[in-house]
GROMACS .gro file of C-alpha atoms in nm:
model
  383
    1MET     CA    1   0.000   0.000  -0.002
    2PRO     CA    2   0.148   0.341  -0.099
    3HIS     CA    3   0.252   0.557   0.202
    4GLU     CA    4   0.051   0.843   0.048
    5ASN     CA    5  -0.261   0.655   0.152
    6PHE     CA    6  -0.173   0.678   0.522
    7PRO     CA    7  -0.245   0.981   0.746
    8SER     CA    8   0.043   1.215   0.815
    9PRO     CA    9   0.191   1.211   1.067
   10CYS     CA   10   0.124   0.845   1.152
   11PHE     CA   11   0.300   0.544   1.304
   12VAL     CA   12   0.215   0.251   1.081
   13LEU     CA   13   0.274  -0.112   1.190
   14TYR     CA   14   0.292  -0.393   0.936
   15GLU     CA   15   0.131  -0.697   1.093
   16GLU     CA   16   0.302  -0.941   0.856
   17ALA     CA   17   0.652  -0.810   0.951
   18LEU     CA   18   0.570  -0.831   1.320
   19GLU     CA   19   0.451  -1.187   1.288
   20ALA     CA   20   0.774  -1.286   1.109
   21ASN     CA   21   0.972  -1.151   1.404
   22LEU     CA   22   0.753  -1.337   1.649
   23GLN     CA   23   0.794  -1.664   1.458
   24LEU     CA   24   1.173  -1.633   1.477
   25LEU     CA   25   1.159  -1.552   1.852
   26ASP     CA   26   0.927  -1.849   1.906
   27LEU     CA   27   1.174  -2.073   1.722
   28VAL     CA   28   1.453  -1.964   1.959
   29GLN     CA   29   1.244  -2.029   2.274
   30LYS     CA   30   1.133  -2.364   2.153
   31GLU     CA   31   1.476  -2.484   2.034
   32ALA     CA   32   1.657  -2.354   2.344
   33GLY     CA   33   1.386  -2.433   2.593
   34VAL     CA   34   1.364  -2.077   2.729
   35SER     CA   35   1.091  -1.816   2.780
   36ILE     CA   36   1.093  -1.503   2.563
   37ILE     CA   37   0.872  -1.218   2.673
   38CYS     CA   38   0.810  -0.873   2.526
   39ALA     CA   39   0.952  -0.572   2.709
   40LEU     CA   40   0.694  -0.293   2.692
   41LYS     CA   41   0.960  -0.024   2.736
   42GLY     CA   42   1.073  -0.105   2.385
   43PHE     CA   43   0.747  -0.222   2.221
   44ALA     CA   44   0.408  -0.125   2.362
   45PHE     CA   45   0.190  -0.146   2.054
   46TRP     CA   46  -0.096  -0.292   2.253
   47HIS     CA   47  -0.325  -0.342   1.955
   48ALA     CA   48  -0.085  -0.625   1.854
   49PHE     CA   49  -0.072  -0.789   2.199
   50PRO     CA   50  -0.318  -1.068   2.109
   51LEU     CA   51  -0.086  -1.163   1.816
   52ILE     CA   52   0.225  -1.143   2.038
   53TYR     CA   53   0.071  -1.373   2.299
   54GLN     CA   54   0.017  -1.640   2.033
   55TYR     CA   55   0.394  -1.674   2.013
   56LEU     CA   56   0.560  -1.535   2.326
   57LYS     CA   57   0.517  -1.631   2.685
   58GLY     CA   58   0.416  -1.290   2.820
   59ALA     CA   59   0.553  -0.942   2.874
   60THR     CA   60   0.761  -0.735   3.118
   61ALA     CA   61   0.657  -0.413   3.285
   62SER     CA   62   0.854  -0.139   3.452
   63SER     CA   63   0.558   0.055   3.591
   64LEU     CA   64   0.207   0.008   3.720
   65ASN     CA   65   0.066   0.139   3.395
   66GLU     CA   66   0.258  -0.110   3.191
   67ALA     CA   67   0.161  -0.399   3.417
   68GLN     CA   68  -0.208  -0.306   3.397
   69LEU     CA   69  -0.181  -0.277   3.019
   70ILE     CA   70  -0.032  -0.625   2.997
   71VAL     CA   71  -0.310  -0.778   3.205
   72GLU     CA   72  -0.588  -0.595   3.021
   73GLU     CA   73  -0.466  -0.639   2.659
   74MET     CA   74  -0.240  -0.947   2.669
   75GLN     CA   75  -0.455  -1.138   2.916
   76CYS     CA   76  -0.156  -1.255   3.125
   77GLU     CA   77   0.029  -1.138   3.432
   78ALA     CA   78   0.340  -0.923   3.403
   79HIS     CA   79   0.703  -0.991   3.478
   80THR     CA   80   0.769  -0.672   3.665
   81TYR     CA   81   1.089  -0.482   3.734
   82ALA     CA   82   1.130  -0.118   3.827
   83PRO     CA   83   1.432   0.073   3.963
   84ALA     CA   84   1.216   0.176   4.257
   85TYR     CA   85   0.869   0.078   4.380
   86PHE     CA   86   0.624   0.316   4.545
   87GLU     CA   87   0.436   0.248   4.865
   88GLU     CA   88   0.102   0.366   4.729
   89GLU     CA   89   0.123   0.138   4.421
   90PHE     CA   90   0.298  -0.174   4.547
   91GLU     CA   91   0.003  -0.389   4.647
   92THR     CA   92  -0.177  -0.317   4.317
   93LEU     CA   93   0.146  -0.400   4.133
   94LEU     CA   94   0.150  -0.738   4.305
   95TYR     CA   95  -0.200  -0.806   4.182
   96TYR     CA   96  -0.086  -0.760   3.819
   97SER     CA   97   0.241  -0.951   3.842
   98SER     CA   98   0.356  -1.315   3.823
   99HIS     CA   99   0.721  -1.226   3.876
  100LEU     CA  100   0.856  -0.918   4.049
  101THR     CA  101   1.223  -0.814   4.062
  102PHE     CA  102   1.377  -0.570   4.308
  103ASN     CA  103   1.660  -0.334   4.211
  104SER     CA  104   1.824  -0.326   4.557
  105LEU     CA  105   1.835  -0.515   4.881
  106SER     CA  106   1.696  -0.212   5.060
  107GLN     CA  107   1.384  -0.219   4.837
  108TRP     CA  108   1.341  -0.586   4.910
  109SER     CA  109   1.374  -0.521   5.283
  110ARG     CA  110   1.121  -0.233   5.263
  111PHE     CA  111   0.856  -0.435   5.073
  112ARG     CA  112   0.940  -0.790   5.182
  113GLU     CA  113   0.656  -0.820   5.436
  114LYS     CA  114   0.391  -0.707   5.191
  115ALA     CA  115   0.539  -0.913   4.911
  116LEU     CA  116   0.539  -1.241   5.108
  117ALA     CA  117   0.195  -1.169   5.256
  118CYS     CA  118   0.036  -1.151   4.912
  119PRO     CA  119  -0.227  -1.429   4.883
  120LYS     CA  120  -0.152  -1.501   4.517
  121LYS     CA  121   0.165  -1.680   4.401
  122ILE     CA  122   0.437  -1.442   4.287
  123SER     CA  123   0.801  -1.528   4.229
  124PHE     CA  124   1.044  -1.261   4.355
  125GLY     CA  125   1.394  -1.181   4.229
  126LEU     CA  126   1.683  -0.942   4.252
  127ARG     CA  127   1.848  -0.747   3.975
  128VAL     CA  128   2.227  -0.779   3.983
  129ASN     CA  129   2.503  -0.592   3.805
  130PRO     CA  130   2.760  -0.820   3.632
  131GLU     CA  131   2.979  -0.508   3.573
  132TYR     CA  132   3.018  -0.602   3.206
  133SER     CA  133   2.859  -0.440   2.903
  134GLU     CA  134   2.943  -0.375   2.539
  135VAL     CA  135   2.701  -0.085   2.510
  136THR     CA  136   2.894   0.208   2.365
  137THR     CA  137   2.650   0.488   2.450
  138ASP     CA  138   2.674   0.582   2.815
  139LEU     CA  139   2.311   0.689   2.833
  140TYR     CA  140   2.207   0.327   2.767
  141ASN     CA  141   2.480   0.148   2.958
  142PRO     CA  142   2.356   0.015   3.294
  143ALA     CA  143   2.697  -0.136   3.393
  144LEU     CA  144   2.894   0.189   3.416
  145PRO     CA  145   3.076   0.255   3.745
  146GLY     CA  146   2.830   0.425   3.976
  147SER     CA  147   2.526   0.280   3.800
  148ARG     CA  148   2.203   0.293   3.996
  149LEU     CA  149   2.076  -0.027   3.834
  150GLY     CA  150   2.139  -0.366   3.993
  151ILE     CA  151   2.328  -0.495   4.297
  152LEU     CA  152   2.706  -0.547   4.284
  153ALA     CA  153   2.841  -0.889   4.374
  154GLU     CA  154   3.037  -0.739   4.664
  155ASN     CA  155   2.708  -0.618   4.820
  156MET     CA  156   2.521  -0.947   4.784
  157PRO     CA  157   2.482  -1.190   5.075
  158LEU     CA  158   2.642  -1.535   5.059
  159HIS     CA  159   2.296  -1.691   4.996
  160LEU     CA  160   1.980  -1.568   4.835
  161PRO     CA  161   1.754  -1.395   5.090
  162GLU     CA  162   1.457  -1.600   5.206
  163GLY     CA  163   1.174  -1.541   4.958
  164ILE     CA  164   1.397  -1.464   4.659
  165GLU     CA  165   1.387  -1.720   4.383
  166GLY     CA  166   1.556  -1.558   4.082
  167LEU     CA  167   1.832  -1.327   3.956
  168HIS     CA  168   1.792  -1.075   3.677
  169PHE     CA  169   2.054  -0.878   3.483
  170HIS     CA  170   2.023  -0.639   3.191
  171THR     CA  171   2.339  -0.504   3.037
  172LEU     CA  172   2.273  -0.529   2.656
  173CYS     CA  173   2.144  -0.281   2.401
  174GLU     CA  174   2.116  -0.379   2.036
  175ASN     CA  175   2.385  -0.643   2.103
  176ASP     CA  176   2.455  -0.985   1.949
  177SER     CA  177   2.480  -1.327   2.105
  178TYR     CA  178   2.857  -1.293   2.144
  179ALA     CA  179   2.808  -0.988   2.371
  180LEU     CA  180   2.564  -1.201   2.574
  181GLU     CA  181   2.824  -1.479   2.591
  182ASN     CA  182   3.084  -1.238   2.732
  183CYS     CA  183   2.831  -1.096   2.978
  184LEU     CA  184   2.735  -1.443   3.097
  185LYS     CA  185   3.099  -1.514   3.182
  186SER     CA  186   3.107  -1.215   3.416
  187PHE     CA  187   2.760  -1.299   3.556
  188GLU     CA  188   2.872  -1.653   3.640
  189GLU     CA  189   3.209  -1.545   3.779
  190LYS     CA  190   3.047  -1.298   4.016
  191PHE     CA  191   2.719  -1.471   4.101
  192GLY     CA  192   2.780  -1.843   4.024
  193ASP     CA  193   2.708  -1.969   4.376
  194LEU     CA  194   2.383  -1.776   4.391
  195ILE     CA  195   2.278  -1.894   4.045
  196GLN     CA  196   2.286  -2.251   4.182
  197GLU     CA  197   2.018  -2.146   4.441
  198CYS     CA  198   1.784  -1.993   4.177
  199LYS     CA  199   1.464  -2.129   4.027
  200TRP     CA  200   1.489  -1.881   3.737
  201VAL     CA  201   1.723  -1.631   3.580
  202ASN     CA  202   1.632  -1.337   3.356
  203PHE     CA  203   1.893  -1.223   3.099
  204GLY     CA  204   1.707  -0.896   3.040
  205GLY     CA  205   1.666  -0.724   2.701
  206GLY     CA  206   1.888  -0.578   2.431
  207HIS     CA  207   1.908  -0.904   2.236
  208HIS     CA  208   1.890  -0.803   1.867
  209ILE     CA  209   1.767  -1.149   1.768
  210THR     CA  210   1.561  -1.040   1.472
  211ARG     CA  211   1.833  -0.838   1.307
  212ARG     CA  212   1.932  -0.999   0.979
  213ASP     CA  213   2.297  -1.068   1.073
  214TYR     CA  214   2.218  -1.205   1.424
  215ASN     CA  215   2.366  -1.555   1.481
  216VAL     CA  216   2.054  -1.733   1.605
  217ALA     CA  217   2.221  -2.075   1.609
  218HIS     CA  218   2.493  -1.944   1.842
  219LEU     CA  219   2.236  -1.798   2.077
  220ILE     CA  220   2.046  -2.125   2.097
  221ALA     CA  221   2.363  -2.318   2.171
  222LEU     CA  222   2.466  -2.060   2.432
  223LEU     CA  223   2.130  -2.087   2.612
  224LYS     CA  224   2.131  -2.468   2.601
  225ASP     CA  225   2.481  -2.478   2.742
  226PHE     CA  226   2.390  -2.246   3.028
  227LYS     CA  227   2.090  -2.464   3.116
  228GLN     CA  228   2.304  -2.775   3.121
  229ARG     CA  229   2.549  -2.614   3.366
  230TYR     CA  230   2.268  -2.519   3.600
  231PRO     CA  231   2.014  -2.805   3.614
  232ASN     CA  232   1.848  -2.634   3.916
  233ILE     CA  233   1.725  -2.354   3.687
  234GLU     CA  234   1.359  -2.414   3.596
  235GLU     CA  235   1.329  -2.120   3.360
  236VAL     CA  236   1.562  -1.898   3.164
  237ILE     CA  237   1.394  -1.576   3.053
  238LEU     CA  238   1.486  -1.323   2.785
  239GLU     CA  239   1.289  -1.000   2.749
  240PRO     CA  240   1.365  -0.819   2.422
  241GLY     CA  241   1.156  -0.522   2.323
  242GLU     CA  242   1.334  -0.382   2.016
  243ALA     CA  243   1.371  -0.727   1.861
  244VAL     CA  244   0.993  -0.769   1.868
  245GLY     CA  245   0.925  -0.447   1.678
  246TRP     CA  246   1.244  -0.443   1.465
  247GLN     CA  247   1.173  -0.336   1.108
  248THR     CA  248   0.796  -0.366   1.151
  249GLY     CA  249   0.678  -0.019   1.051
  250VAL     CA  250   0.728   0.344   0.961
  251LEU     CA  251   0.652   0.701   1.063
  252THR     CA  252   0.497   0.912   0.793
  253SER     CA  253   0.557   1.291   0.777
  254THR     CA  254   0.503   1.578   0.542
  255VAL     CA  255   0.715   1.874   0.428
  256GLU     CA  256   0.545   2.190   0.552
  257ASP     CA  257   0.811   2.447   0.457
  258ILE     CA  258   1.166   2.476   0.328
  259VAL     CA  259   1.392   2.740   0.482
  260GLU     CA  260   1.750   2.831   0.383
  261ASN     CA  261   2.028   2.974   0.603
  262LYS     CA  262   2.389   3.012   0.496
  263GLY     CA  263   2.346   2.762   0.215
  264ILE     CA  264   2.176   2.498   0.439
  265LYS     CA  265   1.826   2.402   0.322
  266THR     CA  266   1.600   2.266   0.596
  267ALA     CA  267   1.282   2.078   0.520
  268MET     CA  268   1.041   2.163   0.800
  269LEU     CA  269   0.827   1.857   0.881
  270ASN     CA  270   0.500   1.810   1.062
  271ILE     CA  271   0.673   1.592   1.318
  272SER     CA  272   0.923   1.678   1.591
  273PHE     CA  273   1.245   1.494   1.660
  274ALA     CA  274   1.237   1.617   2.019
  275CYS     CA  275   0.880   1.497   2.069
  276HIS     CA  276   0.843   1.197   1.837
  277LEU     CA  277   1.193   1.065   1.766
  278PRO     CA  278   1.387   1.159   2.084
  279ASP     CA  279   1.645   0.879   2.033
  280CYS     CA  280   1.772   1.076   1.730
  281LEU     CA  281   1.881   1.346   1.975
  282GLU     CA  282   1.964   1.127   2.279
  283MET     CA  283   2.159   0.841   2.123
  284PRO     CA  284   2.215   1.024   1.884
  285TYR     CA  285   2.158   0.836   1.562
  286LYS     CA  286   2.058   0.910   1.204
  287PRO     CA  287   1.731   0.738   1.103
  288VAL     CA  288   1.670   0.582   0.763
  289VAL     CA  289   1.461   0.795   0.531
  290MET     CA  290   1.302   0.605   0.245
  291GLY     CA  291   1.432   0.721  -0.093
  292ALA     CA  292   1.711   0.932   0.059
  293THR     CA  293   2.083   0.871   0.077
  294ASP     CA  294   2.384   1.019   0.249
  295PRO     CA  295   2.505   1.322   0.047
  296THR     CA  296   2.835   1.335  -0.139
  297PRO     CA  297   3.026   1.652  -0.252
  298GLU     CA  298   2.850   1.619  -0.590
  299SER     CA  299   2.498   1.588  -0.447
  300LYS     CA  300   2.249   1.856  -0.549
  301CYS     CA  301   1.923   1.799  -0.357
  302VAL     CA  302   2.059   1.802   0.001
  303TYR     CA  303   1.843   1.890   0.292
  304ARG     CA  304   1.855   1.901   0.669
  305LEU     CA  305   1.536   1.761   0.826
  306GLY     CA  306   1.386   1.990   1.090
  307GLY     CA  307   1.111   1.932   1.347
  308SER     CA  308   0.807   2.137   1.433
  309SER     CA  309   0.884   2.236   1.789
  310CYS     CA  310   1.070   2.559   1.868
  311LEU     CA  311   1.360   2.382   2.036
  312ALA     CA  312   1.667   2.507   1.850
  313GLY     CA  313   1.811   2.159   1.829
  314ASP     CA  314   1.497   1.996   1.693
  315TYR     CA  315   1.662   1.859   1.375
  316ILE     CA  316   1.862   1.557   1.267
  317GLY     CA  317   2.214   1.657   1.369
  318MET     CA  318   2.389   1.335   1.254
  319GLY     CA  319   2.396   1.444   0.889
  320ASP     CA  320   2.188   1.573   0.603
  321PHE     CA  321   1.995   1.376   0.345
  322CYS     CA  322   2.019   1.364  -0.035
  323PHE     CA  323   1.696   1.322  -0.230
  324PRO     CA  324   1.662   1.230  -0.598
  325GLU     CA  325   1.462   1.543  -0.671
  326PRO     CA  326   1.416   1.881  -0.503
  327LEU     CA  327   1.173   1.865  -0.214
  328GLU     CA  328   0.846   2.058  -0.228
  329ILE     CA  329   0.588   2.156   0.026
  330GLY     CA  330   0.347   1.863   0.059
  331ASP     CA  331   0.606   1.588  -0.017
  332ARG     CA  332   0.590   1.284   0.208
  333ILE     CA  333   0.901   1.194   0.414
  334ILE     CA  334   0.888   0.834   0.539
  335PHE     CA  335   1.108   0.728   0.833
  336ASP     CA  336   1.181   0.354   0.837
  337ASP     CA  337   1.184   0.124   1.141
  338MET     CA  338   1.000   0.353   1.378
  339ILE     CA  339   0.775   0.118   1.577
  340HIS     CA  340   1.014   0.008   1.853
  341TYR     CA  341   1.121   0.261   2.123
  342THR     CA  342   1.023   0.567   1.913
  343MET     CA  343   0.648   0.532   1.984
  344VAL     CA  344   0.689   0.470   2.352
  345LYS     CA  345   0.909   0.779   2.402
  346THR     CA  346   0.690   1.041   2.242
  347THR     CA  347   0.616   1.353   2.446
  348PHE     CA  348   0.382   1.650   2.440
  349PHE     CA  349   0.668   1.903   2.466
  350ASN     CA  350   0.560   2.241   2.317
  351GLY     CA  351   0.211   2.102   2.277
  352VAL     CA  352   0.316   1.935   1.952
  353LYS     CA  353   0.048   1.713   1.804
  354HIS     CA  354   0.110   1.338   1.828
  355PRO     CA  355   0.104   1.116   1.517
  356SER     CA  356  -0.188   0.890   1.452
  357ILE     CA  357  -0.141   0.514   1.489
  358GLY     CA  358  -0.239   0.262   1.228
  359MET     CA  359  -0.175  -0.093   1.119
  360VAL     CA  360  -0.158  -0.271   0.780
  361THR     CA  361  -0.308  -0.615   0.831
  362LYS     CA  362  -0.174  -0.934   0.676
  363GLU     CA  363  -0.451  -0.898   0.416
  364GLY     CA  364  -0.314  -0.557   0.312
  365ASP     CA  365  -0.587  -0.343   0.467
  366PHE     CA  366  -0.501  -0.023   0.658
  367ILE     CA  367  -0.675   0.026   0.990
  368LEU     CA  368  -0.659   0.360   1.170
  369LEU     CA  369  -0.631   0.262   1.536
  370ALA     CA  370  -0.592   0.589   1.718
  371GLU     CA  371  -0.566   0.966   1.673
  372PRO     CA  372  -0.399   1.072   2.000
  373GLY     CA  373  -0.301   1.424   1.895
  374LYS     CA  374  -0.601   1.594   2.057
  375TYR     CA  375  -0.610   1.894   2.284
  376THR     CA  376  -0.771   1.688   2.563
  377ASP     CA  377  -0.466   1.446   2.559
  378TYR     CA  378  -0.223   1.737   2.583
  379LYS     CA  379  -0.420   1.909   2.863
  380ALA     CA  380  -0.466   1.586   3.063
  381LYS     CA  381  -0.087   1.535   3.067
  382LEU     CA  382  -0.035   1.877   3.230
  383GLY     CA  383  -0.281   1.839   3.516
   0.00000   0.00000   0.00000
C-alpha cells in the first residue's frame, strides 16, 4: 500500500512483519527451551498484544501502567521490574504480576513483608550488576561505574535472601549473542554460587535477535549450554523489546516548509524529533529515510530535516539527506523502522500534536487505530 494513503503524521505497523519476528523468537524459545517475553519499554503497541501472545510467553513491565496494560490487553500477568517501587502502588502491582524483581536489597527489605503476605503466588527476584557491558552509548549502559541499576556482587549476601527465587541482569542494548556470551561469563564469575540457588534467571533485554545478521544458532547453543550447567534452573527468561518491533513499521511525515540559512536548506516537517523521535537526539543516531541517501560533494538535492517544535536543536544533527529530486511543500518523508522505542518515548513538549497510529493487516488493509493528537490528551498530561 502506498505511503501516501496513510495519514500524516502516523505510526504504521505492518502486521506481517511483526509476525515474522515473532515466529523467529518463538523458534529460539522452543529450540533452546527458554521463555521469551516482550519488554513494553521497547514495544508497547498494545493493539498487537493478542498476536504477540500467540507466540511469546508474556511481557515485562517497569511501571504500574505497563503492568495493567499487559493484564488488560495481553490477558496474562506481568514480569515486573522497576528501579524503585512506590508504597502507594505496590500492592496493586503485586496483583498484576507473576514475577517481580527488586533493584536493591533495601527495596526488598522495605517491601518484603507485603510481598510475602500476598495471597496469590508471585516469584520474587533481585536485579544484579555483572559489571560487564558492550554498550557504547553511556546513556544506555547500565553497567557503568556508579550505575544505579542492579546490585554489585560485593554487596550481595552469601545466599539468596529468604523469599527470593531468581536473579535478573540487563546489560545489553542492540547487542549480538557474542556480547551475551561475554556478559554471561562475568555473571557466572560474580554470582555463580547464587545462580545455583535460583529457580529462574532473567537475561534482560537488548538481544537483537531479529536483526538480519544475528547468529541465532549461536544464541540457541549458548542458552542450552547455560541450562546444562545449572540443572536447578527451571526457567531462563529473555525479554527483548526492540527485537519484537524491529523493522515492523514506519513514521509518515510531510514537508510543511523549506527554509535556507547560509546555504543549508532545511525541510520543515509536521513531526518533531524532540517529541516523536527523541532517540535521534539522545543516542544520537541518524534514522533511515526512504528514498534518501547520504550526500556526497557532488549531491544537489541536499536537505537538513527539521522538526516542528521551537527547540533550536529539533533537527537531525547526525547528517543531512540527499533526495533524488528537489523537495516541495506537501512531499511525504517516510522514516523507516520507527515502531520500537520511538512510539513509547513520544512527548507533548511544546504542545506538539502526536502522530496517529495505524496498522496494515496481513490482508493488506489499513486500519486507523488511534488519533491521539488531541487537545484533551495534551491538557490531561499537564494536570
